[in-house]
Amino acid sequence: MKPSKKKKIVLFSGAGISAESGIQTFRDSNGLWEQHKLEDVATPEAWKKDPDLVTRFYNERRKQIMEVMPNSAHEAISKLEESLDVSIITQNIDDLHERAGSTNIIHLHGNIRYSKSSGPDQESQYYPIDGWQLTESDKCPRGYRLRPHVVWFGEDVPAYETAAIEISSADILIVVGTSLQVHPAAGLINFASTNAQKFIVDPNADQLVVPPDFQKINKGASQGIIDLIKILT
Ligand SMILES: NC(=O)c1ccc[n+]([C@@H]2O[C@H](COP(=O)([O-])OP(=O)(O)OC[C@H]3O[C@@H](n4cnc5c(N)ncnc54)[C@H](O)[C@@H]3O)[C@@H](O)[C@H]2O)c1
């Protein structure tokens, strides 16, 4: 007899899943990111205008991320790998899914623990950052200054297609901690199959616009994910 295929679960996460670890989201702080306007720190124009400010901003984010711990939501998702085929698509630039032990993760918007060249056409090479600080003198082999490995507003999302394929093959899709306001990432939920079971976990789920076949779970990430996993496994 053939062994039965494990169900495939895709988790699509946003800043809200890391809120209970102590990392601020965007929407909960009036569209500012740690008191900064997005256009001053998270656009290619900001880098052109003031690379030192942008570098300092992400150094602070990296330092904070390194000081916090994954929470029960990250941990419960990691444990799911024991019984299901789990794939994570995260909009987060933190590495809390990895540190909780999850292994199959697509970082749509990059990973702050890495850098990449700010020169032209070298975007696919990523360099791990030792510690929390990237400095002006950190350069790629071709001599261009290194910038954080994050996708800024107005830039392409290279992992989008791979993420869409993952979502389209999910038996179960769980969306957690995202306002679904950042595009094109938000549109990924539309690639889910009509047969997939779909859930959205968010304390404000009631106010979020999702297709009608999504079940809304109006809870914070930890409680919401733990309750949902009990139902699914
Ligand atoms: N941790 C991070 O890496 C981080 C933090 C801030 C911003 N960002 C970047 O900013 C963009 C923001 O878009 P977004 O949609 O991910 O976030 P967002 O800030 O737009 O929305 C956050 C969502 O999380 C929900 N939320 C708040 N507390 C929660 C909790 N305890 N449990 C579950 N959900 C909770 C809010 O109701 C909201 O819907 C992302 O693309 C990301 O790259 C990343």
Short mmCIF file of C-alpha atoms and ligand atoms in Angstrom, two decimals:
data_model
loop_
_atom_site.label_atom_id
_atom_site.label_comp_id
_atom_site.label_asym_id
_atom_site.label_seq_id
_atom_site.Cartn_x
_atom_site.Cartn_y
_atom_site.Cartn_z
CA MET A 1 0.00 0.00 0.00
CA LYS A 2 1.27 3.51 -0.84
CA PRO A 3 1.82 5.78 2.17
CA SER A 4 -0.79 8.56 2.17
CA LYS A 5 0.58 11.95 1.08
CA LYS A 6 1.01 14.49 3.88
CA LYS A 7 -1.33 17.48 3.64
CA LYS A 8 0.38 20.64 2.48
CA ILE A 9 -0.06 23.68 4.68
CA VAL A 10 1.10 27.11 3.59
CA LEU A 11 1.43 29.85 6.17
CA PHE A 12 1.48 33.42 4.86
CA SER A 13 2.74 35.68 7.64
CA GLY A 14 3.14 39.41 8.21
CA ALA A 15 4.42 41.76 10.88
CA GLY A 16 1.61 40.81 13.31
CA ILE A 17 3.05 37.35 13.97
CA SER A 18 6.17 38.98 15.45
CA ALA A 19 4.23 41.59 17.48
CA GLU A 20 4.04 39.25 20.50
CA SER A 21 7.84 38.92 20.36
CA GLY A 22 8.05 42.70 20.82
CA ILE A 23 8.58 43.89 17.25
CA GLN A 24 6.26 46.70 16.16
CA THR A 25 4.03 46.34 13.09
CA PHE A 26 3.39 49.19 10.64
CA ARG A 27 -0.33 49.64 10.98
CA ASP A 28 -0.31 49.67 14.77
CA SER A 29 1.94 52.73 14.66
CA ASN A 30 0.00 54.95 12.25
CA GLY A 31 1.87 53.89 9.14
CA LEU A 32 5.20 54.91 10.64
CA TRP A 33 7.97 52.36 11.07
CA GLU A 34 9.61 52.96 14.47
CA GLN A 35 8.81 56.72 14.12
CA HIS A 36 10.14 56.95 10.56
CA LYS A 37 8.19 57.73 7.40
CA LEU A 38 8.51 54.77 5.02
CA GLU A 39 9.73 56.96 2.18
CA ASP A 40 12.68 58.12 4.31
CA VAL A 41 13.99 54.64 5.06
CA ALA A 42 12.41 51.96 2.88
CA THR A 43 12.71 53.13 -0.73
CA PRO A 44 15.54 53.16 -3.31
CA GLU A 45 15.24 56.97 -3.30
CA ALA A 46 15.93 57.07 0.44
CA TRP A 47 19.10 54.99 -0.09
CA LYS A 48 20.25 57.33 -2.87
CA LYS A 49 19.61 60.40 -0.74
CA ASP A 50 21.01 59.21 2.59
CA PRO A 51 22.51 55.70 2.69
CA ASP A 52 23.91 56.32 6.18
CA LEU A 53 20.45 57.03 7.61
CA VAL A 54 18.99 53.94 5.91
CA THR A 55 21.89 51.78 7.12
CA ARG A 56 21.48 53.11 10.68
CA PHE A 57 17.72 52.49 10.59
CA TYR A 58 18.13 48.83 9.56
CA ASN A 59 21.05 48.36 11.99
CA GLU A 60 18.66 49.33 14.80
CA ARG A 61 15.95 46.97 13.49
CA ARG A 62 18.54 44.15 13.23
CA LYS A 63 19.81 44.80 16.76
CA GLN A 64 16.26 44.66 18.12
CA ILE A 65 15.43 41.49 16.17
CA MET A 66 18.54 39.78 17.52
CA GLU A 67 17.48 40.68 21.08
CA VAL A 68 13.96 39.21 20.91
CA MET A 69 12.80 35.59 20.80
CA PRO A 70 10.35 33.66 18.61
CA ASN A 71 6.93 33.42 20.30
CA SER A 72 4.46 30.54 20.71
CA ALA A 73 2.99 31.15 17.24
CA HIS A 74 6.38 30.74 15.52
CA GLU A 75 7.07 27.68 17.67
CA ALA A 76 3.71 26.00 17.06
CA ILE A 77 4.16 26.44 13.30
CA SER A 78 7.63 24.95 13.43
CA LYS A 79 6.29 21.91 15.32
CA LEU A 80 3.71 21.34 12.58
CA GLU A 81 6.53 20.05 10.36
CA GLU A 82 6.40 16.81 12.37
CA SER A 83 3.03 15.90 10.88
CA LEU A 84 2.44 18.08 7.79
CA ASP A 85 4.23 19.36 4.72
CA VAL A 86 4.72 22.98 5.81
CA SER A 87 5.78 25.92 3.72
CA ILE A 88 6.08 29.47 5.05
CA ILE A 89 5.83 32.60 2.96
CA THR A 90 6.67 35.60 5.10
CA GLN A 91 6.59 39.31 4.41
CA ASN A 92 8.73 39.75 7.50
CA ILE A 93 12.37 40.65 7.31
CA ASP A 94 13.03 39.16 10.75
CA ASP A 95 14.37 35.62 11.15
CA LEU A 96 12.02 34.46 13.92
CA HIS A 97 10.51 31.63 11.84
CA GLU A 98 14.03 30.24 11.25
CA ARG A 99 14.99 30.64 14.90
CA ALA A 100 11.85 28.75 15.95
CA GLY A 101 13.07 25.84 13.80
CA SER A 102 10.99 26.13 10.61
CA THR A 103 12.93 25.00 7.57
CA ASN A 104 10.97 25.83 4.43
CA ILE A 105 10.70 29.63 4.31
CA ILE A 106 10.36 32.12 1.49
CA HIS A 107 11.24 35.68 2.53
CA LEU A 108 9.23 37.76 0.09
CA HIS A 109 10.71 41.03 1.33
CA GLY A 110 14.19 39.80 2.20
CA ASN A 111 15.99 38.96 5.43
CA ILE A 112 17.56 41.67 7.53
CA ARG A 113 20.35 39.37 8.73
CA TYR A 114 21.80 39.52 5.19
CA SER A 115 23.14 42.25 2.91
CA LYS A 116 23.45 42.60 -0.84
CA SER A 117 25.29 44.83 -3.25
CA SER A 118 23.87 48.27 -4.00
CA GLY A 119 25.48 48.10 -7.43
CA PRO A 120 23.56 47.32 -10.63
CA ASP A 121 22.61 43.73 -11.55
CA GLN A 122 24.02 42.00 -8.49
CA GLU A 123 20.86 41.43 -6.54
CA SER A 124 20.97 37.65 -6.32
CA GLN A 125 24.10 37.41 -4.15
CA TYR A 126 23.42 37.69 -0.41
CA TYR A 127 26.03 38.08 2.33
CA PRO A 128 25.34 37.14 5.97
CA ILE A 129 25.91 40.08 8.33
CA ASP A 130 28.13 39.23 11.27
CA GLY A 131 26.48 40.87 14.31
CA TRP A 132 23.99 43.73 14.01
CA GLN A 133 25.94 46.43 12.23
CA LEU A 134 26.42 47.00 8.54
CA THR A 135 28.91 49.85 7.97
CA GLU A 136 29.85 52.27 5.25
CA SER A 137 33.05 50.30 4.60
CA ASP A 138 31.26 46.97 3.95
CA LYS A 139 31.56 46.40 0.22
CA CYS A 140 30.73 43.66 -2.29
CA PRO A 141 33.61 42.03 -4.22
CA ARG A 142 33.09 44.57 -7.03
CA GLY A 143 33.49 47.47 -4.63
CA TYR A 144 29.89 48.64 -4.27
CA ARG A 145 28.59 49.49 -0.82
CA LEU A 146 26.48 46.74 0.79
CA ARG A 147 22.83 47.53 1.59
CA PRO A 148 20.37 45.50 3.67
CA HIS A 149 18.82 42.49 1.91
CA VAL A 150 15.29 43.89 2.04
CA VAL A 151 12.83 44.62 -0.74
CA TRP A 152 11.97 48.31 -0.57
CA PHE A 153 8.74 49.94 -1.67
CA GLY A 154 8.84 50.38 -5.44
CA GLU A 155 11.23 47.43 -5.98
CA ASP A 156 10.49 44.09 -7.65
CA VAL A 157 9.66 41.07 -5.48
CA PRO A 158 11.88 38.35 -6.99
CA ALA A 159 10.33 35.51 -4.94
CA TYR A 160 6.75 36.37 -5.96
CA GLU A 161 6.32 33.69 -8.60
CA THR A 162 7.76 30.91 -6.43
CA ALA A 163 5.45 32.04 -3.61
CA ALA A 164 2.42 32.01 -5.92
CA ILE A 165 3.21 28.43 -6.97
CA GLU A 166 3.53 27.37 -3.31
CA ILE A 167 0.20 28.95 -2.40
CA SER A 168 -1.56 27.41 -5.37
CA SER A 169 -0.55 23.92 -4.19
CA ALA A 170 -1.74 24.35 -0.57
CA ASP A 171 -4.40 22.08 0.92
CA ILE A 172 -4.60 24.51 3.82
CA LEU A 173 -3.71 28.22 3.72
CA ILE A 174 -3.27 30.16 6.95
CA VAL A 175 -2.80 33.92 6.69
CA VAL A 176 -1.57 35.51 9.92
CA GLY A 177 -0.69 39.00 11.10
CA THR A 178 -0.90 40.92 7.85
CA SER A 179 -3.13 43.86 7.00
CA LEU A 180 -2.98 42.79 3.32
CA GLN A 181 -2.24 46.40 2.41
CA VAL A 182 1.24 45.91 0.95
CA HIS A 183 1.23 45.00 -2.74
CA PRO A 184 1.96 42.89 -4.67
CA ALA A 185 2.37 40.55 -1.63
CA ALA A 186 -1.29 40.88 -0.59
CA GLY A 187 -2.48 39.53 -3.96
CA LEU A 188 -0.83 36.17 -3.31
CA ILE A 189 -3.87 34.89 -1.39
CA ASN A 190 -5.79 34.88 -4.66
CA PHE A 191 -3.60 32.06 -6.00
CA ALA A 192 -5.03 29.58 -3.48
CA SER A 193 -7.05 26.74 -4.95
CA THR A 194 -10.83 26.86 -4.56
CA ASN A 195 -10.55 23.47 -2.80
CA ALA A 196 -8.08 24.69 -0.16
CA GLN A 197 -9.22 25.37 3.40
CA LYS A 198 -8.44 29.03 4.14
CA PHE A 199 -8.04 30.86 7.45
CA ILE A 200 -6.98 34.33 8.52
CA VAL A 201 -5.74 34.88 12.08
CA ASP A 202 -5.58 38.49 13.23
CA PRO A 203 -7.05 40.44 16.17
CA ASN A 204 -8.61 42.69 13.51
CA ALA A 205 -9.60 39.90 11.12
CA ASP A 206 -13.18 41.22 11.05
CA GLN A 207 -12.00 44.39 9.34
CA LEU A 208 -9.74 42.71 6.78
CA VAL A 209 -10.92 42.22 3.22
CA VAL A 210 -10.48 38.60 2.09
CA PRO A 211 -12.42 36.33 -0.28
CA PRO A 212 -15.60 34.88 1.29
CA ASP A 213 -14.21 31.34 1.62
CA PHE A 214 -11.74 32.49 4.32
CA GLN A 215 -12.63 31.68 7.94
CA LYS A 216 -11.75 34.64 10.13
CA ILE A 217 -10.16 33.99 13.52
CA ASN A 218 -10.22 37.19 15.55
CA LYS A 219 -7.33 36.42 17.86
CA GLY A 220 -3.69 37.30 18.36
CA ALA A 221 -1.16 35.09 16.58
CA SER A 222 -0.20 32.78 19.47
CA GLN A 223 -3.68 31.93 20.70
CA GLY A 224 -5.18 31.92 17.21
CA ILE A 225 -2.56 29.61 15.72
CA ILE A 226 -2.57 27.21 18.68
CA ASP A 227 -6.39 26.96 18.57
CA LEU A 228 -6.38 26.44 14.81
CA ILE A 229 -3.72 23.75 14.91
CA LYS A 230 -5.81 21.83 17.45
CA ILE A 231 -8.66 21.78 14.94
CA LEU A 232 -6.47 20.85 11.97
CA THR A 233 -4.33 18.06 13.45
N1 LIG B 1 8.77 41.84 11.92
C1 LIG B 1 9.09 42.34 10.70
O1 LIG B 1 9.90 41.78 9.97
C2 LIG B 1 8.40 43.60 10.24
C3 LIG B 1 7.91 44.55 11.14
C4 LIG B 1 7.28 45.70 10.62
C5 LIG B 1 7.16 45.86 9.25
N2 LIG B 1 7.64 44.90 8.41
C6 LIG B 1 7.46 45.06 6.94
O2 LIG B 1 6.35 45.86 6.75
C7 LIG B 1 5.36 45.32 5.87
C8 LIG B 1 4.06 45.43 6.67
O3 LIG B 1 2.96 44.72 6.14
P1 LIG B 1 2.22 43.64 7.03
O4 LIG B 1 0.91 43.38 6.39
O5 LIG B 1 3.15 42.52 7.29
O6 LIG B 1 2.00 44.35 8.44
P2 LIG B 1 1.05 45.53 8.85
O7 LIG B 1 1.78 46.31 9.89
O8 LIG B 1 0.51 46.25 7.68
O9 LIG B 1 -0.18 44.80 9.54
C9 LIG B 1 0.00 44.10 10.75
C10 LIG B 1 -1.21 43.24 10.98
O10 LIG B 1 -0.93 42.49 12.15
C11 LIG B 1 -2.08 42.50 12.96
N3 LIG B 1 -1.65 42.22 14.34
C12 LIG B 1 -1.34 43.08 15.33
N4 LIG B 1 -1.03 42.42 16.45
C13 LIG B 1 -1.16 41.09 16.15
C14 LIG B 1 -0.98 39.90 16.90
N5 LIG B 1 -0.61 39.92 18.19
N6 LIG B 1 -1.21 38.72 16.29
C15 LIG B 1 -1.59 38.68 14.98
N7 LIG B 1 -1.77 39.76 14.22
C16 LIG B 1 -1.55 40.97 14.81
C17 LIG B 1 -2.72 43.84 12.75
O11 LIG B 1 -4.10 43.78 13.08
C18 LIG B 1 -2.49 44.04 11.25
O12 LIG B 1 -3.55 43.49 10.48
C19 LIG B 1 5.80 43.93 5.57
O13 LIG B 1 5.90 43.81 4.21
C20 LIG B 1 7.17 43.76 6.23
O14 LIG B 1 8.19 43.58 5.28
C21 LIG B 1 8.26 43.78 8.88
#
